[in-house]
Amino acid sequence: YTLHEEAAPNGYLKTTDITFEIQNGEITNIKVDGNNFISEDGTLVLVDEAISATISKQAVGAGKELSGAKLTVTTNGGQDLSEVTASQNGTEIALTQTKETAGDKEIVKAVSFTSGNDATVLTQLPAGEYTLTEETAPDGYTVAESITFTIDADGNVTSEALKDGAVTMLDAPSEITISKKAIGGEDELEGANLKLTLVESSEEGATLEQTGDKDLTDSMTITWTSGETAKTITNLPDGKYTLEETGEEFTGKDGKNYKVIPSALEFTVENGIITEVTNSTVEGDEENGFYTVDEKSNKITVSDAEREELTVDVNVSKQDLGGNEVISAVITLTGTDENGESIAFDNVTVSNSKDDTNKDINESENNTSIQWTSSDDIAVITGLTDGTYTLHEEAAPNGYLKTTDI
């Protein structure tokens, strides 16, 4: 005789056959394989092995389990998952069931669990097609795309994400990019002081220390000075943040002066993605600067407005000791900026105070000095920027001595 299992219950594999003979009213030559056995009272026992699938949750490139992900396995073919159990390293873990009504009965269409330090084994999964979905990612990671896998009647698991026998879902670290630019500029604007603050973390105890960022000021703050490339920060914990410029107006590597945006940008990071942005600046505000946020690429651009250089007008009168204007004195003006560099007089003019007509001026080859000849009118120098200047009399009129520098 042969005992053969035609069909196993949902979630189980068919067992192997049992063969035996009956001779003269007695059972003889019993052959059992696999998990089948003969009980002490002679009962022939067919044992079905439960179908299982292993789910592995890992960080990209890490090669080890990543705990804290909320995962859901959903049937794509209407199978009832009510008998499914889950374990990690041999210890059963809790499953959350999602039910639906199919015809005149209620079935469990999905089961959810949290990844741990070991891969998760789901047992008694009926043969069929399934979708593995990440509901929430661990702190500092982004949600992965869903994965489809199939279990056949023999318990074989197939999936494009199959690795070492496990359906493996990979999470990428969360990453935001903060770019500093001048309004309308293409290149990074160097020299600005920026501060990112974790105001409130979504997960108790989470801090910016998990980013490992080299510019970490304390557990809740990262501060840096903008450079040639944009700032990239990885493994940001979920929570509420502020980004702001600090310090005073600054001079960029391009030699231009820039304003500091007076307000902070507020935003939330959820599952590694920027959301819920509160931005009090207006894009295109060339007076004060502005923030722009690209939530698709997780990129924040801080655009600074150029500060119009403040200039002053200086009146220069060339007189004799009696207080009378003296004509024909040759006067030279030079200057240096706060860095000791010579000031270029590109936009400086010298005019007569009475009729506002421009005087003829001689400029040096590199335009770092200007020279004019005194008349019977006060000279008005227009367009002088911050710096230290020297008025020097190159040549005195006939009958006069050159005066000392001012």
Short mmCIF file of C-alpha atoms in Angstrom, two decimals:
data_model
loop_
_atom_site.label_atom_id
_atom_site.label_comp_id
_atom_site.label_asym_id
_atom_site.label_seq_id
_atom_site.Cartn_x
_atom_site.Cartn_y
_atom_site.Cartn_z
CA TYR A 1 0.00 0.00 0.00
CA THR A 2 1.02 3.66 -0.51
CA LEU A 3 -0.13 6.65 1.54
CA HIS A 4 0.17 9.78 -0.61
CA GLU A 5 -0.72 13.39 0.24
CA GLU A 6 -2.50 14.87 -2.75
CA ALA A 7 -2.75 18.44 -1.39
CA ALA A 8 -1.33 20.08 1.70
CA PRO A 9 -3.23 22.65 3.79
CA ASN A 10 -2.54 26.33 3.17
CA GLY A 11 0.90 27.24 4.40
CA TYR A 12 2.30 23.69 4.30
CA LEU A 13 4.33 21.51 1.96
CA LYS A 14 3.14 18.06 0.90
CA THR A 15 5.00 15.31 2.72
CA THR A 16 6.62 12.24 1.15
CA ASP A 17 4.80 8.94 0.63
CA ILE A 18 4.62 6.13 3.18
CA THR A 19 4.59 2.54 1.83
CA PHE A 20 3.78 -0.65 3.71
CA GLU A 21 2.65 -4.26 3.19
CA ILE A 22 0.00 -6.40 4.86
CA GLN A 23 0.75 -10.09 5.00
CA ASN A 24 -1.34 -12.62 6.91
CA GLY A 25 -3.18 -9.76 8.61
CA GLU A 26 0.00 -8.00 9.82
CA ILE A 27 1.58 -4.72 8.69
CA THR A 28 5.13 -5.24 7.48
CA ASN A 29 7.87 -3.52 5.42
CA ILE A 30 6.85 0.00 6.45
CA LYS A 31 8.94 2.67 4.69
CA VAL A 32 8.84 6.27 5.99
CA ASP A 33 10.93 9.23 4.77
CA GLY A 34 11.39 12.86 5.74
CA ASN A 35 9.48 13.97 8.82
CA ASN A 36 7.00 11.06 8.69
CA PHE A 37 7.17 8.48 11.50
CA ILE A 38 5.42 5.52 13.20
CA SER A 39 4.01 6.24 16.64
CA GLU A 40 4.45 3.89 19.58
CA ASP A 41 0.96 2.46 19.05
CA GLY A 42 1.77 1.74 15.40
CA THR A 43 -0.05 4.71 13.89
CA LEU A 44 1.40 5.93 10.59
CA VAL A 45 2.00 9.70 10.96
CA LEU A 46 2.39 11.98 7.93
CA VAL A 47 4.09 15.29 8.94
CA ASP A 48 3.72 18.41 6.80
CA GLU A 49 6.46 21.04 6.96
CA ALA A 50 5.28 24.64 7.15
CA ILE A 51 6.18 26.90 4.23
CA SER A 52 8.41 29.78 5.30
CA ALA A 53 10.01 32.85 3.78
CA THR A 54 12.89 34.83 5.26
CA ILE A 55 12.73 38.65 5.15
CA SER A 56 15.97 40.56 5.60
CA LYS A 57 16.10 44.31 6.20
CA GLN A 58 19.53 45.89 5.62
CA ALA A 59 21.18 49.24 5.05
CA VAL A 60 22.76 49.76 1.65
CA GLY A 61 26.30 48.39 1.73
CA ALA A 62 26.12 47.30 5.36
CA GLY A 63 25.49 43.57 4.95
CA LYS A 64 23.78 43.22 8.33
CA GLU A 65 20.25 43.51 9.65
CA LEU A 66 18.77 46.97 10.17
CA SER A 67 16.32 47.12 13.05
CA GLY A 68 13.36 49.44 13.49
CA ALA A 69 11.72 49.26 10.05
CA LYS A 70 7.94 48.77 9.98
CA LEU A 71 7.28 46.18 7.27
CA THR A 72 4.11 44.70 5.78
CA VAL A 73 3.65 41.54 3.69
CA THR A 74 0.44 41.60 1.62
CA THR A 75 -1.04 38.78 -0.43
CA ASN A 76 -1.63 39.59 -4.09
CA GLY A 77 -3.88 36.58 -4.69
CA GLY A 78 -6.43 36.60 -1.88
CA GLN A 79 -4.73 34.00 0.34
CA ASP A 80 -5.71 33.95 4.00
CA LEU A 81 -2.71 34.78 6.21
CA SER A 82 -4.48 34.20 9.52
CA GLU A 83 -2.20 31.27 10.41
CA VAL A 84 1.07 33.03 9.61
CA THR A 85 3.59 33.43 12.44
CA ALA A 86 6.91 35.30 12.61
CA SER A 87 10.17 34.75 14.44
CA GLN A 88 13.61 36.30 14.72
CA ASN A 89 16.53 34.06 15.71
CA GLY A 90 14.04 31.40 16.81
CA THR A 91 12.00 33.73 19.04
CA GLU A 92 8.43 34.44 18.01
CA ILE A 93 7.62 38.12 17.47
CA ALA A 94 4.33 39.99 17.32
CA LEU A 95 2.43 40.31 14.06
CA THR A 96 -0.27 42.87 13.27
CA GLN A 97 -3.01 41.52 11.02
CA THR A 98 -4.93 43.49 8.41
CA LYS A 99 -8.28 41.91 7.60
CA GLU A 100 -10.75 42.19 4.74
CA THR A 101 -13.99 40.52 3.74
CA ALA A 102 -13.72 38.11 0.82
CA GLY A 103 -17.12 36.85 -0.27
CA ASP A 104 -18.93 35.61 2.83
CA LYS A 105 -15.85 35.27 5.04
CA GLU A 106 -13.23 37.45 6.62
CA ILE A 107 -9.59 36.80 5.80
CA VAL A 108 -6.25 38.27 6.85
CA LYS A 109 -4.79 39.88 3.72
CA ALA A 110 -1.61 41.34 5.28
CA VAL A 111 0.67 40.94 8.27
CA SER A 112 3.00 43.63 9.64
CA PHE A 113 6.06 43.44 11.87
CA THR A 114 9.15 45.39 12.95
CA SER A 115 12.60 44.39 11.74
CA GLY A 116 15.13 43.40 14.40
CA ASN A 117 18.78 42.48 14.75
CA ASP A 118 18.10 39.16 12.99
CA ALA A 119 16.22 38.34 9.80
CA THR A 120 12.49 37.67 10.16
CA VAL A 121 11.13 34.23 9.24
CA LEU A 122 7.45 34.12 8.25
CA THR A 123 5.97 30.65 8.65
CA GLN A 124 2.78 29.08 7.20
CA LEU A 125 2.66 31.43 4.24
CA PRO A 126 0.36 29.90 1.62
CA ALA A 127 1.81 29.52 -1.87
CA GLY A 128 1.23 32.64 -3.96
CA GLU A 129 2.51 36.10 -4.83
CA TYR A 130 3.23 38.71 -2.15
CA THR A 131 4.32 42.34 -1.83
CA LEU A 132 6.77 43.46 0.86
CA THR A 133 6.25 47.13 1.75
CA GLU A 134 8.17 49.39 4.10
CA GLU A 135 5.70 51.55 6.00
CA THR A 136 8.27 53.55 7.98
CA ALA A 137 12.07 53.48 7.79
CA PRO A 138 14.43 53.37 10.76
CA ASP A 139 15.65 56.77 11.95
CA GLY A 140 18.22 58.17 9.54
CA TYR A 141 17.06 56.13 6.52
CA THR A 142 14.67 56.56 3.61
CA VAL A 143 11.77 54.25 2.76
CA ALA A 144 12.68 51.62 0.17
CA GLU A 145 10.59 50.69 -2.85
CA SER A 146 8.22 47.74 -2.43
CA ILE A 147 9.37 44.23 -3.40
CA THR A 148 7.37 41.39 -4.97
CA PHE A 149 8.14 37.76 -4.21
CA THR A 150 6.48 34.42 -5.01
CA ILE A 151 6.23 31.12 -3.14
CA ASP A 152 5.39 28.02 -5.18
CA ALA A 153 3.68 24.82 -3.98
CA ASP A 154 7.06 23.29 -3.18
CA GLY A 155 7.98 26.22 -0.90
CA ASN A 156 10.49 27.73 -3.31
CA VAL A 157 10.81 31.51 -2.95
CA THR A 158 11.61 33.57 -6.05
CA SER A 159 12.22 37.31 -6.23
CA GLU A 160 14.56 39.79 -7.91
CA ALA A 161 15.48 40.82 -4.36
CA LEU A 162 16.45 37.30 -3.25
CA LYS A 163 19.90 37.27 -1.62
CA ASP A 164 21.36 34.30 0.25
CA GLY A 165 17.91 32.72 0.42
CA ALA A 166 16.22 35.79 1.92
CA VAL A 167 13.99 38.44 0.36
CA THR A 168 16.27 41.40 1.07
CA MET A 169 15.10 45.00 1.23
CA LEU A 170 17.79 47.71 1.32
CA ASP A 171 17.42 51.14 2.91
CA ALA A 172 19.56 54.08 1.82
CA PRO A 173 20.70 56.58 4.47
CA SER A 174 18.69 59.78 4.48
CA GLU A 175 20.58 62.64 2.87
CA ILE A 176 19.96 66.35 2.48
CA THR A 177 22.02 68.82 0.51
CA ILE A 178 22.38 72.47 1.49
CA SER A 179 23.68 74.74 -1.25
CA LYS A 180 24.83 78.34 -0.74
CA LYS A 181 24.63 80.66 -3.72
CA ALA A 182 24.37 84.28 -4.68
CA ILE A 183 21.04 85.22 -6.23
CA GLY A 184 21.28 84.24 -9.88
CA GLY A 185 24.66 82.58 -9.37
CA GLU A 186 25.64 79.12 -10.58
CA ASP A 187 28.66 78.41 -8.37
CA GLU A 188 28.70 77.87 -4.64
CA LEU A 189 29.13 81.05 -2.62
CA GLU A 190 31.96 80.65 -0.13
CA GLY A 191 32.28 82.35 3.23
CA ALA A 192 28.74 82.24 4.67
CA ASN A 193 28.16 80.88 8.18
CA LEU A 194 25.26 78.40 8.42
CA LYS A 195 23.64 76.51 11.29
CA LEU A 196 21.33 73.47 11.20
CA THR A 197 19.49 72.71 14.45
CA LEU A 198 17.46 69.63 15.39
CA VAL A 199 14.68 71.33 17.36
CA GLU A 200 12.69 68.20 18.17
CA SER A 201 13.44 64.59 17.24
CA SER A 202 10.63 62.21 16.31
CA GLU A 203 12.28 59.32 18.12
CA GLU A 204 13.11 59.76 21.78
CA GLY A 205 16.84 60.16 22.35
CA ALA A 206 17.75 60.65 18.69
CA THR A 207 20.41 63.31 18.06
CA LEU A 208 22.57 64.63 15.25
CA GLU A 209 25.47 62.57 16.56
CA GLN A 210 24.24 59.68 14.41
CA THR A 211 25.16 61.71 11.31
CA GLY A 212 28.84 61.56 12.18
CA ASP A 213 29.18 64.97 10.53
CA LYS A 214 32.58 66.63 10.94
CA ASP A 215 30.95 70.01 11.66
CA LEU A 216 28.89 68.77 14.61
CA THR A 217 28.87 71.55 17.23
CA ASP A 218 26.85 69.66 19.83
CA SER A 219 24.34 66.81 19.80
CA MET A 220 21.63 69.02 18.27
CA THR A 221 23.57 71.48 16.07
CA ILE A 222 25.77 71.43 12.99
CA THR A 223 27.52 74.69 12.02
CA TRP A 224 29.80 75.31 9.05
CA THR A 225 31.16 77.88 6.65
CA SER A 226 30.11 77.45 3.04
CA GLY A 227 32.83 76.31 0.66
CA GLU A 228 33.42 75.33 -2.94
CA THR A 229 30.86 72.51 -2.82
CA ALA A 230 27.39 72.14 -1.31
CA LYS A 231 27.06 70.63 2.18
CA THR A 232 25.68 67.06 2.30
CA ILE A 233 24.47 65.60 5.61
CA THR A 234 23.53 61.91 5.90
CA ASN A 235 21.63 59.80 8.43
CA LEU A 236 19.56 62.74 9.64
CA PRO A 237 17.10 61.59 12.31
CA ASP A 238 13.44 62.34 11.69
CA GLY A 239 12.23 65.46 13.43
CA LYS A 240 11.79 69.24 13.24
CA TYR A 241 14.68 71.43 12.08
CA THR A 242 15.72 75.02 11.53
CA LEU A 243 18.33 76.26 9.06
CA GLU A 244 19.70 79.76 9.34
CA GLU A 245 22.55 82.04 8.41
CA THR A 246 24.55 83.42 11.31
CA GLY A 247 27.03 86.24 11.73
CA GLU A 248 27.25 89.54 9.94
CA GLU A 249 27.32 90.52 6.32
CA PHE A 250 30.27 88.85 4.62
CA THR A 251 32.54 89.18 1.64
CA GLY A 252 32.54 86.24 -0.75
CA LYS A 253 35.53 84.85 -2.59
CA ASP A 254 34.26 86.84 -5.55
CA GLY A 255 35.06 90.02 -3.64
CA LYS A 256 31.42 91.09 -3.39
CA ASN A 257 29.60 91.83 -0.15
CA TYR A 258 26.50 89.82 0.76
CA LYS A 259 23.64 90.22 3.20
CA VAL A 260 22.63 87.57 5.72
CA ILE A 261 19.04 86.32 5.41
CA PRO A 262 17.30 87.64 8.55
CA SER A 263 14.91 84.69 9.08
CA ALA A 264 15.33 80.94 9.60
CA LEU A 265 13.90 78.14 7.46
CA GLU A 266 11.79 75.60 9.36
CA PHE A 267 11.18 72.09 8.04
CA THR A 268 10.42 68.53 9.10
CA VAL A 269 12.26 65.36 8.09
CA GLU A 270 9.97 62.32 7.91
CA ASN A 271 11.28 58.95 6.76
CA GLY A 272 14.38 60.80 5.62
CA ILE A 273 12.42 63.20 3.37
CA ILE A 274 11.96 66.96 3.82
CA THR A 275 8.30 67.82 4.51
CA GLU A 276 6.21 70.56 6.17
CA VAL A 277 8.36 73.52 5.15
CA THR A 278 7.76 76.90 6.79
CA ASN A 279 9.52 79.53 4.69
CA SER A 280 8.97 83.21 5.47
CA THR A 281 11.19 84.33 2.58
CA VAL A 282 9.96 85.04 -0.93
CA GLU A 283 11.69 83.43 -3.87
CA GLY A 284 13.29 86.10 -6.04
CA ASP A 285 13.62 88.64 -3.19
CA GLU A 286 16.76 90.39 -4.40
CA GLU A 287 16.70 92.75 -1.44
CA ASN A 288 16.91 90.25 1.45
CA GLY A 289 17.70 86.85 -0.10
CA PHE A 290 15.61 83.68 0.17
CA TYR A 291 15.47 79.91 0.72
CA THR A 292 14.22 77.41 -1.85
CA VAL A 293 13.44 73.77 -1.06
CA ASP A 294 13.30 70.94 -3.59
CA GLU A 295 11.54 68.18 -1.67
CA LYS A 296 12.01 65.68 -4.51
CA SER A 297 15.79 65.86 -4.34
CA ASN A 298 15.98 66.77 -0.63
CA LYS A 299 17.94 69.93 -1.50
CA ILE A 300 17.82 73.33 0.16
CA THR A 301 19.34 76.35 -1.58
CA VAL A 302 20.20 79.45 0.42
CA SER A 303 20.38 82.43 -1.95
CA ASP A 304 22.00 85.60 -0.63
CA ALA A 305 21.40 89.13 -1.86
CA GLU A 306 24.40 91.21 -2.78
CA ARG A 307 24.81 94.24 -0.57
CA GLU A 308 25.10 97.43 -2.55
CA GLU A 309 28.37 98.95 -1.54
CA LEU A 310 27.90 102.03 0.60
CA THR A 311 29.67 105.07 -0.81
CA VAL A 312 30.30 108.58 0.43
CA ASP A 313 31.17 111.90 -1.15
CA VAL A 314 34.17 113.83 0.13
CA ASN A 315 34.78 117.55 -0.45
CA VAL A 316 38.42 118.60 -0.99
CA SER A 317 39.40 122.26 -0.88
CA LYS A 318 42.92 123.45 -1.80
CA GLN A 319 43.61 126.74 0.06
CA ASP A 320 46.37 129.09 1.00
CA LEU A 321 46.91 130.17 4.58
CA GLY A 322 44.42 132.94 4.05
CA GLY A 323 41.60 130.54 3.25
CA ASN A 324 41.50 131.27 -0.46
CA GLU A 325 41.18 128.56 -3.08
CA VAL A 326 44.47 127.89 -4.84
CA ILE A 327 44.52 126.79 -8.44
CA SER A 328 46.95 124.53 -10.31
CA ALA A 329 47.89 122.21 -7.41
CA VAL A 330 48.23 118.58 -8.62
CA ILE A 331 46.54 116.25 -6.10
CA THR A 332 46.57 112.43 -6.01
CA LEU A 333 44.18 110.16 -4.11
CA THR A 334 45.00 106.52 -3.21
CA GLY A 335 43.33 104.04 -0.84
CA THR A 336 43.44 100.55 0.68
CA ASP A 337 40.61 98.28 1.81
CA GLU A 338 40.28 96.38 5.12
CA ASN A 339 42.58 93.66 3.77
CA GLY A 340 45.31 96.12 2.84
CA GLU A 341 44.60 95.74 -0.87
CA SER A 342 44.66 98.77 -3.13
CA ILE A 343 41.24 100.20 -3.92
CA ALA A 344 40.31 100.56 -7.58
CA PHE A 345 38.63 103.85 -8.47
CA ASP A 346 36.47 102.39 -11.24
CA ASN A 347 33.28 104.26 -10.27
CA VAL A 348 34.76 107.36 -8.67
CA THR A 349 34.33 110.84 -10.14
CA VAL A 350 35.72 114.28 -9.22
CA SER A 351 33.51 117.30 -9.94
CA ASN A 352 33.28 121.01 -9.23
CA SER A 353 30.93 121.87 -6.37
CA LYS A 354 29.47 125.00 -7.97
CA ASP A 355 28.34 123.72 -11.34
CA ASP A 356 28.67 119.93 -10.82
CA THR A 357 30.85 119.57 -13.91
CA ASN A 358 33.38 116.76 -13.82
CA LYS A 359 37.02 117.58 -13.54
CA ASP A 360 39.58 116.02 -15.82
CA ILE A 361 41.26 113.21 -13.88
CA ASN A 362 44.26 111.08 -14.63
CA GLU A 363 44.01 107.43 -13.65
CA SER A 364 46.91 105.08 -12.97
CA GLU A 365 47.37 102.05 -15.22
CA ASN A 366 45.58 99.70 -12.82
CA ASN A 367 43.18 102.44 -11.71
CA THR A 368 44.39 102.38 -8.10
CA SER A 369 44.96 106.15 -7.98
CA ILE A 370 43.34 109.24 -9.45
CA GLN A 371 44.83 112.67 -9.98
CA TRP A 372 43.37 116.08 -10.72
CA THR A 373 44.34 119.76 -10.73
CA SER A 374 42.80 122.19 -8.27
CA SER A 375 40.74 125.14 -9.44
CA ASP A 376 39.01 128.04 -7.75
CA ASP A 377 36.21 125.65 -6.71
CA ILE A 378 35.93 122.88 -4.14
CA ALA A 379 36.46 119.40 -5.62
CA VAL A 380 33.74 116.83 -4.83
CA ILE A 381 34.95 113.18 -4.87
CA THR A 382 31.95 110.89 -5.42
CA GLY A 383 31.67 107.12 -4.93
CA LEU A 384 34.28 106.35 -2.27
CA THR A 385 33.80 102.93 -0.62
CA ASP A 386 34.98 101.72 2.80
CA GLY A 387 38.74 102.00 3.19
CA THR A 388 41.67 104.15 4.22
CA TYR A 389 42.59 106.97 1.85
CA THR A 390 45.53 109.32 1.35
CA LEU A 391 45.37 112.76 -0.25
CA HIS A 392 48.81 113.69 -1.58
CA GLU A 393 49.93 116.91 -3.25
CA GLU A 394 52.13 115.91 -6.17
CA ALA A 395 53.00 119.46 -7.20
CA ALA A 396 52.27 122.85 -5.61
CA PRO A 397 51.38 125.94 -7.64
CA ASN A 398 54.18 128.39 -8.40
CA GLY A 399 55.13 130.26 -5.28
CA TYR A 400 53.80 127.64 -2.82
CA LEU A 401 55.22 124.74 -0.90
CA LYS A 402 53.64 121.27 -1.09
CA THR A 403 51.59 120.48 1.97
CA THR A 404 51.73 117.25 3.98
CA ASP A 405 49.49 114.30 3.23
CA ILE A 406 45.98 113.87 4.63
#
